[in-house]
């Protein structure tokens, strides 16, 4: 098979930059389209440093139909991995239209351009936030959906659009049907083992792991643990943390699956990408202290609105159909986060 070319939207971001490394190392040609609204070009320079390989970069907004059409004409990719999107839950509640325009309309433009270019293989960054209330903390793909904020709803809407696209191709028995993997991420953390790329949040982090790392390095003074009265063993919230390198390897496995028998007649399937086990907030704090030798200053604060007590993946479908499982453990996630944080205390400057 000739070398496949993958167009990566949002490739300069946290997860996208790690995906670029794995794709280049696996021999794919890589084209990145990113408007740099939440990233810096330095991440792509570092990707090329890590791999010793080059990629093509277009600083373009995916909502720019004409520019995206030109890129598809020039690059003729085989597959698209679609990371581009805004992801801050709180901001999405303040500015819902921004989120629907960027995430939903952006995806509409992307799939229109892909259809016109007859490029119909897509791996989409969805999220565990698309799930609704459930009696079990371990989420399977067939569980009911029911996102509770505009960010989550933008992901759920995109999933619906992509399922409809695939169903229409099936109904019309088209020759080159859409092949789509919706990857529902649990809680990605960690960084590449080189320490050259990692998560570089703008301002004060919303998520637990970057917050702990910034307390450890002295940029923030104290972690607020949001609630210690949940019905969990230590009373703090439990999540399924997944190393970002394991996560992006799931995308390469998804590309293999899209090219295989399972998708040969076209399909749009959702897969959980998680470890299948959870850790509490205090377990994360203590793991960080153990691995780094730093003391994390924390206080117990009220619960954060919208938080669940416990949420972790049932990843069996991805094991079976994508031949994918996490390989890294909690210590790897903490050590790699800390390596990135200590080498880049101010992020990409
Ligand atoms: P990120 O913000 O680091 O990366 C997203 C990238 O997309 C950024 O480089 C940004 O500049 C770019 N972008 C945004 N809108 C764009 C547009 N209209 N045109 C072109 N580029 C655009 O975020 P991330 O953590 O790497 O997340 C990647 C994807 O995974 C997002 O879609 C996010 O919603 C999803 N996701 C992330 C998490 C997480 O915890 N990080 C969890 C579940 C799902
Ligand atoms: C959050 C988002 C979710 C998004 C995910 C990954 C909310 C409600 N949910 O999920 O939509 O897909 O990030 O980007 O924002 N915690 C603290 N103190 C902190 C930060 C977090 O105690 O300063 C706790 C939380 O209460 C939770 C756990 O740590 O129990 C993990 O929080 P976080 O990293 O924000 O992830 P999620 O809440 O799972």
Short mmCIF file of C-alpha atoms and ligand atoms in Angstrom, two decimals:
data_model
loop_
_atom_site.label_atom_id
_atom_site.label_comp_id
_atom_site.label_asym_id
_atom_site.label_seq_id
_atom_site.Cartn_x
_atom_site.Cartn_y
_atom_site.Cartn_z
CA UNK A 1 0.00 0.00 0.00
CA UNK A 2 1.29 3.49 -0.78
CA UNK A 3 2.01 5.79 2.11
CA UNK A 4 -1.31 7.16 3.36
CA UNK A 5 -1.80 10.87 3.83
CA UNK A 6 -3.74 12.03 6.88
CA UNK A 7 -5.15 15.54 7.22
CA UNK A 8 -5.27 16.49 10.90
CA UNK A 9 -7.56 19.37 11.86
CA UNK A 10 -6.50 20.94 15.16
CA UNK A 11 -3.12 19.24 14.80
CA UNK A 12 -1.24 21.98 16.68
CA UNK A 13 -3.29 21.40 19.84
CA UNK A 14 -2.64 19.18 22.82
CA UNK A 15 -3.98 15.88 21.50
CA UNK A 16 -3.44 16.73 17.83
CA UNK A 17 0.29 17.35 18.26
CA UNK A 18 0.71 13.96 19.95
CA UNK A 19 -1.25 12.36 17.11
CA UNK A 20 1.08 13.98 14.57
CA UNK A 21 4.09 12.38 16.28
CA UNK A 22 2.56 8.91 16.20
CA UNK A 23 1.36 9.31 12.61
CA UNK A 24 4.77 10.48 11.36
CA UNK A 25 6.52 7.71 13.28
CA UNK A 26 4.16 5.15 11.75
CA UNK A 27 5.06 6.39 8.24
CA UNK A 28 2.00 8.47 7.39
CA UNK A 29 2.28 11.77 5.56
CA UNK A 30 0.71 14.48 7.71
CA UNK A 31 -1.07 17.71 6.77
CA UNK A 32 -2.18 19.95 9.64
CA UNK A 33 -4.98 22.52 9.39
CA UNK A 34 -5.24 24.69 12.49
CA UNK A 35 -6.24 28.32 13.03
CA UNK A 36 -4.00 28.49 16.15
CA UNK A 37 -6.91 29.85 18.22
CA UNK A 38 -5.82 27.65 21.13
CA UNK A 39 -2.30 26.58 20.20
CA UNK A 40 1.10 27.78 19.06
CA UNK A 41 3.10 26.84 15.96
CA UNK A 42 5.97 25.86 18.27
CA UNK A 43 4.12 22.60 19.04
CA UNK A 44 4.49 21.60 15.38
CA UNK A 45 8.16 22.58 15.37
CA UNK A 46 8.60 20.26 18.35
CA UNK A 47 6.68 17.44 16.61
CA UNK A 48 9.17 17.67 13.76
CA UNK A 49 12.07 17.75 16.21
CA UNK A 50 10.87 14.61 17.99
CA UNK A 51 10.28 12.64 14.80
CA UNK A 52 12.99 14.08 12.53
CA UNK A 53 10.25 14.25 9.88
CA UNK A 54 8.37 17.12 8.28
CA UNK A 55 4.68 17.83 7.95
CA UNK A 56 2.68 20.39 5.98
CA UNK A 57 0.93 23.12 7.95
CA UNK A 58 -1.89 25.46 6.93
CA UNK A 59 -2.92 28.18 9.37
CA UNK A 60 -6.55 28.06 8.31
CA UNK A 61 -9.94 28.04 9.98
CA UNK A 62 -11.91 24.93 9.07
CA UNK A 63 -14.97 27.17 8.56
CA UNK A 64 -13.22 28.78 5.58
CA UNK A 65 -14.87 26.70 2.85
CA UNK A 66 -12.81 28.06 -0.04
CA UNK A 67 -9.46 27.72 1.72
CA UNK A 68 -10.27 24.19 2.90
CA UNK A 69 -11.36 23.21 -0.62
CA UNK A 70 -8.00 24.42 -1.97
CA UNK A 71 -6.12 22.43 0.69
CA UNK A 72 -8.01 19.23 -0.21
CA UNK A 73 -7.34 19.82 -3.91
CA UNK A 74 -3.65 20.38 -3.31
CA UNK A 75 -3.02 17.67 -0.71
CA UNK A 76 -5.52 14.92 -1.66
CA UNK A 77 -5.54 13.25 1.77
CA UNK A 78 -6.85 9.70 2.24
CA UNK A 79 -8.22 10.18 5.74
CA UNK A 80 -9.06 13.03 8.11
CA UNK A 81 -8.65 13.10 11.88
CA UNK A 82 -10.81 15.92 13.16
CA UNK A 83 -9.57 17.41 16.44
CA UNK A 84 -10.32 21.09 15.72
CA UNK A 85 -12.80 22.41 18.23
CA UNK A 86 -13.30 24.54 21.30
CA UNK A 87 -13.44 22.53 24.53
CA UNK A 88 -13.97 24.65 27.66
CA UNK A 89 -17.25 23.71 29.32
CA UNK A 90 -17.60 26.96 31.32
CA UNK A 91 -16.87 29.15 28.29
CA UNK A 92 -19.42 27.17 26.26
CA UNK A 93 -22.12 28.08 28.80
CA UNK A 94 -21.14 31.78 28.49
CA UNK A 95 -20.85 31.78 24.71
CA UNK A 96 -22.93 28.94 23.29
CA UNK A 97 -23.10 30.39 19.77
CA UNK A 98 -19.33 30.52 19.59
CA UNK A 99 -19.24 26.80 20.40
CA UNK A 100 -22.00 25.80 17.99
CA UNK A 101 -20.48 27.92 15.23
CA UNK A 102 -16.94 26.71 15.70
CA UNK A 103 -17.61 23.06 16.47
CA UNK A 104 -20.85 22.21 14.65
CA UNK A 105 -20.66 24.59 11.68
CA UNK A 106 -16.91 23.92 11.40
CA UNK A 107 -17.61 20.20 11.10
CA UNK A 108 -20.36 20.83 8.53
CA UNK A 109 -17.94 22.74 6.34
CA UNK A 110 -15.32 20.03 6.77
CA UNK A 111 -17.63 17.20 5.73
CA UNK A 112 -19.01 19.22 2.82
CA UNK A 113 -15.49 19.79 1.54
CA UNK A 114 -14.61 16.14 2.15
CA UNK A 115 -17.70 15.00 0.24
CA UNK A 116 -16.85 17.24 -2.71
CA UNK A 117 -13.29 15.90 -2.71
CA UNK A 118 -14.57 12.30 -2.32
CA UNK A 119 -12.52 11.85 0.86
CA UNK A 120 -14.87 9.88 3.10
CA UNK A 121 -12.77 8.42 5.91
CA UNK A 122 -13.05 10.33 9.17
CA UNK A 123 -11.93 9.87 12.76
CA UNK A 124 -13.75 12.31 15.04
CA UNK A 125 -12.81 13.53 18.55
CA UNK A 126 -15.93 13.01 20.58
CA UNK A 127 -16.12 12.93 24.33
CA UNK A 128 -17.54 10.97 27.24
CA UNK A 129 -19.52 14.17 27.96
CA UNK A 130 -22.05 13.06 25.30
CA UNK A 131 -23.40 10.45 27.73
CA UNK A 132 -26.48 11.23 29.76
CA UNK A 133 -27.43 10.15 33.24
CA UNK A 134 -26.87 6.51 33.93
CA UNK A 135 -27.39 4.11 36.81
CA UNK A 136 -23.92 2.64 36.22
CA UNK A 137 -20.68 4.64 36.49
CA UNK A 138 -19.11 2.47 33.77
CA UNK A 139 -20.26 3.78 30.39
CA UNK A 140 -20.80 1.60 27.32
CA UNK A 141 -21.36 2.96 23.83
CA UNK A 142 -25.05 1.96 23.73
CA UNK A 143 -25.87 3.99 26.87
CA UNK A 144 -28.30 6.87 26.32
CA UNK A 145 -26.83 10.20 25.25
CA UNK A 146 -27.70 13.45 27.01
CA UNK A 147 -25.00 16.08 27.26
CA UNK A 148 -25.70 18.78 29.83
CA UNK A 149 -23.79 21.80 28.49
CA UNK A 150 -23.31 23.50 25.09
CA UNK A 151 -19.82 22.02 24.63
CA UNK A 152 -21.13 18.49 25.19
CA UNK A 153 -24.18 19.16 23.05
CA UNK A 154 -21.96 20.41 20.20
CA UNK A 155 -20.21 17.01 20.26
CA UNK A 156 -23.53 15.15 20.42
CA UNK A 157 -24.89 17.18 17.46
CA UNK A 158 -21.79 16.41 15.42
CA UNK A 159 -22.18 12.72 16.20
CA UNK A 160 -25.80 12.91 14.95
CA UNK A 161 -24.74 14.68 11.75
CA UNK A 162 -22.07 12.07 11.05
CA UNK A 163 -24.44 9.16 11.74
CA UNK A 164 -27.00 10.72 9.36
CA UNK A 165 -24.35 11.12 6.64
CA UNK A 166 -23.37 7.51 6.92
CA UNK A 167 -27.00 6.31 6.99
CA UNK A 168 -27.79 8.28 3.81
CA UNK A 169 -24.89 6.64 1.96
CA UNK A 170 -26.08 3.27 3.12
CA UNK A 171 -29.63 3.94 1.94
CA UNK A 172 -28.45 5.19 -1.43
CA UNK A 173 -25.90 2.36 -1.75
CA UNK A 174 -23.21 4.79 -2.88
CA UNK A 175 -19.92 3.46 -4.22
CA UNK A 176 -17.57 5.13 -1.76
CA UNK A 177 -19.56 5.27 1.49
CA UNK A 178 -18.57 7.25 4.56
CA UNK A 179 -16.38 5.35 7.03
CA UNK A 180 -16.45 7.13 10.37
CA UNK A 181 -15.08 6.39 13.84
CA UNK A 182 -16.50 8.52 16.67
CA UNK A 183 -13.94 8.27 19.45
CA UNK A 184 -15.35 9.15 22.87
CA UNK A 185 -12.43 10.20 25.01
CA UNK A 186 -12.51 9.89 28.77
CA UNK A 187 -9.89 12.07 30.58
CA UNK A 188 -6.72 12.55 28.53
CA UNK A 189 -3.64 13.56 30.55
CA UNK A 190 0.14 13.18 30.34
CA UNK A 191 2.57 14.18 27.64
CA UNK A 192 5.06 12.73 25.18
CA UNK A 193 7.95 11.06 27.02
CA UNK A 194 10.43 13.50 25.44
CA UNK A 195 8.87 16.33 27.48
CA UNK A 196 8.89 18.45 24.30
CA UNK A 197 5.12 18.51 23.73
CA UNK A 198 2.29 18.55 26.26
CA UNK A 199 -0.82 20.37 27.43
CA UNK A 200 -0.42 24.15 27.49
CA UNK A 201 -3.68 25.53 28.88
CA UNK A 202 -4.50 29.22 28.52
CA UNK A 203 -4.74 30.95 31.89
CA UNK A 204 -5.84 28.98 34.93
CA UNK A 205 -6.48 25.34 34.04
CA UNK A 206 -10.01 23.93 34.40
CA UNK A 207 -8.90 20.32 34.46
CA UNK A 208 -7.43 18.46 37.39
CA UNK A 209 -4.07 17.25 36.11
CA UNK A 210 -2.70 20.52 34.69
CA UNK A 211 -3.94 22.23 37.86
CA UNK A 212 -2.04 19.81 40.12
CA UNK A 213 1.08 20.20 37.95
CA UNK A 214 0.94 24.01 38.26
CA UNK A 215 0.55 23.77 42.05
CA UNK A 216 3.54 21.41 42.17
CA UNK A 217 5.72 23.83 40.21
CA UNK A 218 4.59 26.83 42.27
CA UNK A 219 2.61 28.70 39.60
CA UNK A 220 -0.61 28.16 41.58
CA UNK A 221 -0.75 28.11 45.34
CA UNK A 222 -3.44 25.58 46.17
CA UNK A 223 -5.66 22.96 44.55
CA UNK A 224 -9.36 23.06 45.38
CA UNK A 225 -10.71 19.54 45.61
CA UNK A 226 -14.29 19.89 44.40
CA UNK A 227 -16.26 17.90 46.96
CA UNK A 228 -15.34 15.13 49.40
CA UNK A 229 -18.88 13.96 50.06
CA UNK A 230 -19.51 11.92 46.91
CA UNK A 231 -20.54 8.28 47.33
CA UNK A 232 -17.03 7.07 46.47
CA UNK A 233 -14.49 5.32 48.76
CA UNK A 234 -12.69 8.58 49.73
CA UNK A 235 -15.59 10.92 48.91
CA UNK A 236 -13.86 12.61 45.94
CA UNK A 237 -14.82 12.32 42.27
CA UNK A 238 -13.59 9.36 40.21
CA UNK A 239 -12.55 9.61 36.54
CA UNK A 240 -10.96 7.41 33.90
CA UNK A 241 -7.60 9.07 33.15
CA UNK A 242 -5.89 8.02 29.93
CA UNK A 243 -2.36 8.79 28.76
CA UNK A 244 -2.51 11.05 25.70
CA UNK A 245 -0.07 8.78 23.82
CA UNK A 246 -2.34 5.76 24.41
CA UNK A 247 -5.26 7.91 23.30
CA UNK A 248 -3.68 8.95 20.00
CA UNK A 249 -2.59 5.39 19.29
CA UNK A 250 -6.32 4.60 19.36
CA UNK A 251 -6.68 6.96 16.40
CA UNK A 252 -4.09 5.06 14.37
CA UNK A 253 -5.92 1.82 15.21
CA UNK A 254 -9.15 3.48 14.09
CA UNK A 255 -7.59 4.35 10.71
CA UNK A 256 -6.57 0.70 10.31
CA UNK A 257 -10.12 -0.36 11.15
CA UNK A 258 -11.62 2.12 8.65
CA UNK A 259 -9.47 0.50 5.96
CA UNK A 260 -10.52 -3.01 7.01
CA UNK A 261 -13.45 -5.41 6.65
CA UNK A 262 -15.55 -4.01 9.48
CA UNK A 263 -16.06 -0.73 7.59
CA UNK A 264 -15.89 -1.99 4.01
CA UNK A 265 -19.56 -1.22 3.28
CA UNK A 266 -19.42 2.07 5.18
CA UNK A 267 -20.37 2.68 8.81
CA UNK A 268 -20.31 5.25 11.58
CA UNK A 269 -19.37 3.60 14.87
CA UNK A 270 -18.67 5.05 18.31
CA UNK A 271 -15.85 3.75 20.52
CA UNK A 272 -14.96 4.62 24.09
CA UNK A 273 -11.28 5.41 24.55
CA UNK A 274 -10.58 4.95 28.23
CA UNK A 275 -8.65 2.65 30.51
CA UNK A 276 -11.74 1.06 32.03
CA UNK A 277 -10.84 2.01 35.58
CA UNK A 278 -11.07 5.18 37.60
CA UNK A 279 -8.99 7.12 40.11
CA UNK A 280 -10.28 9.60 42.67
CA UNK A 281 -9.08 13.19 42.95
CA UNK A 282 -7.16 12.34 46.12
CA UNK A 283 -5.61 9.26 44.50
CA UNK A 284 -4.36 11.56 41.73
CA UNK A 285 -2.96 14.04 44.27
CA UNK A 286 -1.18 11.27 46.18
CA UNK A 287 0.17 9.65 43.00
CA UNK A 288 1.60 13.03 41.98
CA UNK A 289 3.25 13.43 45.38
CA UNK A 290 4.69 9.91 45.29
CA UNK A 291 6.09 10.13 41.74
CA UNK A 292 7.47 13.69 41.93
CA UNK A 293 8.42 13.96 45.61
CA UNK A 294 6.51 17.28 45.76
CA UNK A 295 3.83 18.12 48.31
CA UNK A 296 0.56 19.28 46.77
CA UNK A 297 -1.16 21.95 48.82
CA UNK A 298 -4.92 21.34 48.63
CA UNK A 299 -8.15 22.21 50.38
CA UNK A 300 -11.57 20.65 50.23
CA UNK A 301 -14.07 22.95 48.44
CA UNK A 302 -17.73 22.65 47.47
CA UNK A 303 -18.73 20.40 44.59
CA UNK A 304 -18.43 21.87 41.08
CA UNK A 305 -21.78 22.21 39.31
CA UNK A 306 -22.33 19.57 36.64
CA UNK A 307 -19.79 17.08 38.02
CA UNK A 308 -20.61 13.39 38.34
CA UNK A 309 -19.43 11.33 41.31
CA UNK A 310 -17.91 8.63 39.15
CA UNK A 311 -17.40 8.04 35.45
CA UNK A 312 -15.25 5.48 33.68
CA UNK A 313 -15.26 3.66 30.38
CA UNK A 314 -16.24 0.23 29.31
CA UNK A 315 -13.52 0.00 26.63
CA UNK A 316 -14.31 -3.55 25.44
CA UNK A 317 -15.65 -2.50 22.03
CA UNK A 318 -12.38 -0.72 21.23
CA UNK A 319 -10.44 -3.78 22.43
CA UNK A 320 -12.45 -6.02 20.11
CA UNK A 321 -13.01 -3.89 17.03
CA UNK A 322 -9.99 -1.58 17.04
CA UNK A 323 -7.53 -3.99 18.65
CA UNK A 324 -6.63 -1.18 21.03
CA UNK A 325 -5.93 -1.11 24.77
CA UNK A 326 -4.14 1.34 27.03
CA UNK A 327 -0.52 0.42 27.74
CA UNK A 328 0.56 3.12 30.17
CA UNK A 329 -0.20 3.28 33.88
CA UNK A 330 -0.86 6.03 36.40
CA UNK A 331 2.83 6.52 37.22
CA UNK A 332 3.62 7.02 33.50
CA UNK A 333 0.86 9.63 33.25
CA UNK A 334 2.12 11.53 36.28
CA UNK A 335 5.84 11.25 35.41
CA UNK A 336 5.27 12.44 31.82
CA UNK A 337 3.06 15.34 32.95
CA UNK A 338 5.76 16.39 35.40
CA UNK A 339 8.58 16.01 32.84
CA UNK A 340 6.71 18.31 30.41
CA UNK A 341 5.84 20.79 33.20
CA UNK A 342 9.41 21.04 34.53
CA UNK A 343 10.97 21.40 31.06
CA UNK A 344 8.32 23.97 30.01
CA UNK A 345 7.19 25.82 33.14
CA UNK A 346 5.66 28.60 31.00
CA UNK A 347 4.31 26.24 28.30
CA UNK A 348 5.36 26.96 24.70
CA UNK A 349 7.04 30.34 24.84
P1 LIG B 1 -6.77 21.92 21.96
O1 LIG B 1 -7.51 23.17 22.17
O2 LIG B 1 -5.40 21.81 22.52
O3 LIG B 1 -6.69 21.59 20.40
C1 LIG B 1 -7.70 21.96 19.49
C2 LIG B 1 -7.03 22.63 18.31
O4 LIG B 1 -8.02 22.98 17.36
C3 LIG B 1 -6.28 23.90 18.69
O5 LIG B 1 -4.97 23.84 18.17
C4 LIG B 1 -7.10 25.03 18.05
O6 LIG B 1 -6.29 26.10 17.66
C5 LIG B 1 -7.73 24.29 16.88
N1 LIG B 1 -8.99 24.86 16.41
C6 LIG B 1 -10.10 25.16 17.15
N2 LIG B 1 -11.07 25.64 16.35
C7 LIG B 1 -10.58 25.64 15.09
C8 LIG B 1 -11.11 26.01 13.83
N3 LIG B 1 -12.33 26.53 13.71
N4 LIG B 1 -10.32 25.87 12.72
C9 LIG B 1 -9.08 25.36 12.84
N5 LIG B 1 -8.52 25.00 14.00
C10 LIG B 1 -9.27 25.13 15.11
O7 LIG B 1 -7.69 20.73 22.50
P2 LIG B 1 -7.36 19.19 22.69
O8 LIG B 1 -7.37 18.92 24.15
O9 LIG B 1 -6.19 18.80 21.88
O10 LIG B 1 -8.68 18.56 22.11
C11 LIG B 1 -8.77 18.10 20.77
C12 LIG B 1 -10.18 17.63 20.49
O11 LIG B 1 -10.52 16.59 21.41
C13 LIG B 1 -11.24 18.72 20.68
O12 LIG B 1 -12.21 18.56 19.67
C14 LIG B 1 -11.83 18.41 22.04
O13 LIG B 1 -13.16 18.83 22.15
C15 LIG B 1 -11.73 16.89 22.07
N6 LIG B 1 -11.70 16.36 23.43
C16 LIG B 1 -10.71 16.78 24.28
C17 LIG B 1 -10.68 16.30 25.60
C18 LIG B 1 -9.62 16.77 26.56
O14 LIG B 1 -9.74 16.52 27.75
N7 LIG B 1 -8.54 17.42 26.11
C19 LIG B 1 -11.65 15.38 26.02
C20 LIG B 1 -12.63 14.96 25.12
C21 LIG B 1 -12.63 15.46 23.81
C1 LIG B 2 -14.16 17.98 32.28
C2 LIG B 2 -15.38 18.49 31.59
C3 LIG B 2 -15.69 17.56 30.40
C4 LIG B 2 -14.48 17.44 29.49
C5 LIG B 2 -13.29 16.95 30.32
C6 LIG B 2 -12.03 16.83 29.53
C7 LIG B 2 -16.73 19.64 33.27
C8 LIG B 2 -17.97 19.59 34.09
N1 LIG B 2 -16.49 18.54 32.51
O1 LIG B 2 -14.43 16.68 32.73
O2 LIG B 2 -16.78 18.06 29.68
O3 LIG B 2 -14.74 16.51 28.45
O4 LIG B 2 -13.08 17.87 31.40
O5 LIG B 2 -11.59 18.08 29.09
O6 LIG B 2 -16.01 20.61 33.27
N2 LIG B 2 -11.34 18.60 40.06
C9 LIG B 2 -11.00 19.16 41.28
N3 LIG B 2 -10.33 20.36 41.27
C10 LIG B 2 -9.98 21.01 40.12
C11 LIG B 2 -10.33 20.41 38.88
C12 LIG B 2 -11.01 19.21 38.89
O7 LIG B 2 -11.30 18.61 42.33
O8 LIG B 2 -9.40 22.09 40.20
C13 LIG B 2 -12.03 17.30 40.06
C14 LIG B 2 -13.37 17.31 39.37
O9 LIG B 2 -14.40 17.63 40.28
C15 LIG B 2 -13.46 15.86 38.85
C16 LIG B 2 -11.99 15.50 38.56
O10 LIG B 2 -11.21 16.41 39.32
O11 LIG B 2 -13.94 15.00 39.86
C17 LIG B 2 -11.61 15.64 37.09
O12 LIG B 2 -11.99 16.95 36.65
P1 LIG B 2 -11.60 17.48 35.18
O13 LIG B 2 -10.17 17.24 34.92
O14 LIG B 2 -12.10 18.87 35.07
O15 LIG B 2 -12.41 16.50 34.21
P2 LIG B 2 -13.98 16.18 34.13
O16 LIG B 2 -14.74 16.89 35.15
O17 LIG B 2 -14.12 14.70 34.07
#
